[in-house]
């Protein structure tokens, strides 16, 4: 029954997970995750009074447990040392930027191809009309 008590107490589960991540990296490093927070793949599992928080790291290609949060006491226990976690988050941020650049380049290529197709169609139509009027 304790699990239900804690689930009712938590108003926004996602915010609790983000708060645990912010507590882990500390206030001095909050700028590190500010722009990337919505892109991280975070997951949590509740076992008794303990909320287990996992984060997906693309360079490891796996979810790794980063923290355990005690819902009864409000205490956060880091599973990965802070320095190593920050280093892994920096690598993850770089991978997210590379992936975003790839997606932007792919989108630009698609848009330019569509523009070229439309321009070619218009040029072909105008050439057809010009030849037809001769």
mmCIF file of C-alpha atoms in Angstrom, residues 81-127:
data_model
loop_
_atom_site.group_PDB
_atom_site.id
_atom_site.type_symbol
_atom_site.label_atom_id
_atom_site.label_comp_id
_atom_site.label_asym_id
_atom_site.label_seq_id
_atom_site.Cartn_x
_atom_site.Cartn_y
_atom_site.Cartn_z
ATOM 1 C CA UNK A 81 29.647 8.812 -9.498
ATOM 2 C CA UNK A 82 28.916 12.471 -10.258
ATOM 3 C CA UNK A 83 32.070 13.081 -12.336
ATOM 4 C CA UNK A 84 31.473 10.014 -14.490
ATOM 5 C CA UNK A 85 27.777 10.911 -14.916
ATOM 6 C CA UNK A 86 28.649 14.433 -16.040
ATOM 7 C CA UNK A 87 31.202 13.037 -18.500
ATOM 8 C CA UNK A 88 28.586 10.617 -19.887
ATOM 9 C CA UNK A 89 26.013 13.435 -20.176
ATOM 10 C CA UNK A 90 28.518 15.566 -22.128
ATOM 11 C CA UNK A 91 29.039 12.676 -24.565
ATOM 12 C CA UNK A 92 25.260 12.200 -24.807
ATOM 13 C CA UNK A 93 24.785 15.920 -25.534
ATOM 14 C CA UNK A 94 27.361 15.713 -28.335
ATOM 15 C CA UNK A 95 25.564 12.689 -29.795
ATOM 16 C CA UNK A 96 22.215 14.518 -29.629
ATOM 17 C CA UNK A 97 23.716 17.487 -31.477
ATOM 18 C CA UNK A 98 25.188 15.222 -34.180
ATOM 19 C CA UNK A 99 21.845 13.459 -34.604
ATOM 20 C CA UNK A 100 20.019 16.795 -34.845
ATOM 21 C CA UNK A 101 22.476 18.027 -37.486
ATOM 22 C CA UNK A 102 21.919 14.833 -39.502
ATOM 23 C CA UNK A 103 18.150 15.305 -39.335
ATOM 24 C CA UNK A 104 18.419 18.967 -40.328
ATOM 25 C CA UNK A 105 20.663 18.111 -43.293
ATOM 26 C CA UNK A 106 18.273 15.377 -44.401
ATOM 27 C CA UNK A 107 15.305 17.760 -44.151
ATOM 28 C CA UNK A 108 17.152 20.456 -46.109
ATOM 29 C CA UNK A 109 17.969 17.923 -48.843
ATOM 30 C CA UNK A 110 14.326 16.880 -49.079
ATOM 31 C CA UNK A 111 13.123 20.499 -49.241
ATOM 32 C CA UNK A 112 15.690 21.388 -51.917
ATOM 33 C CA UNK A 113 14.679 18.312 -53.944
ATOM 34 C CA UNK A 114 11.015 19.346 -53.789
ATOM 35 C CA UNK A 115 11.893 22.903 -54.840
ATOM 36 C CA UNK A 116 13.977 21.558 -57.749
ATOM 37 C CA UNK A 117 11.098 19.292 -58.819
ATOM 38 C CA UNK A 118 8.603 22.166 -58.735
ATOM 39 C CA UNK A 119 10.986 24.490 -60.586
ATOM 40 C CA UNK A 120 11.621 21.813 -63.225
ATOM 41 C CA UNK A 121 7.893 21.251 -63.641
ATOM 42 C CA UNK A 122 7.226 24.961 -64.076
ATOM 43 C CA UNK A 123 10.115 25.323 -66.538
ATOM 44 C CA UNK A 124 8.858 22.325 -68.521
ATOM 45 C CA UNK A 125 5.321 23.715 -68.614
ATOM 46 C CA UNK A 126 6.529 27.153 -69.747
ATOM 47 C CA UNK A 127 8.713 25.560 -72.452
#
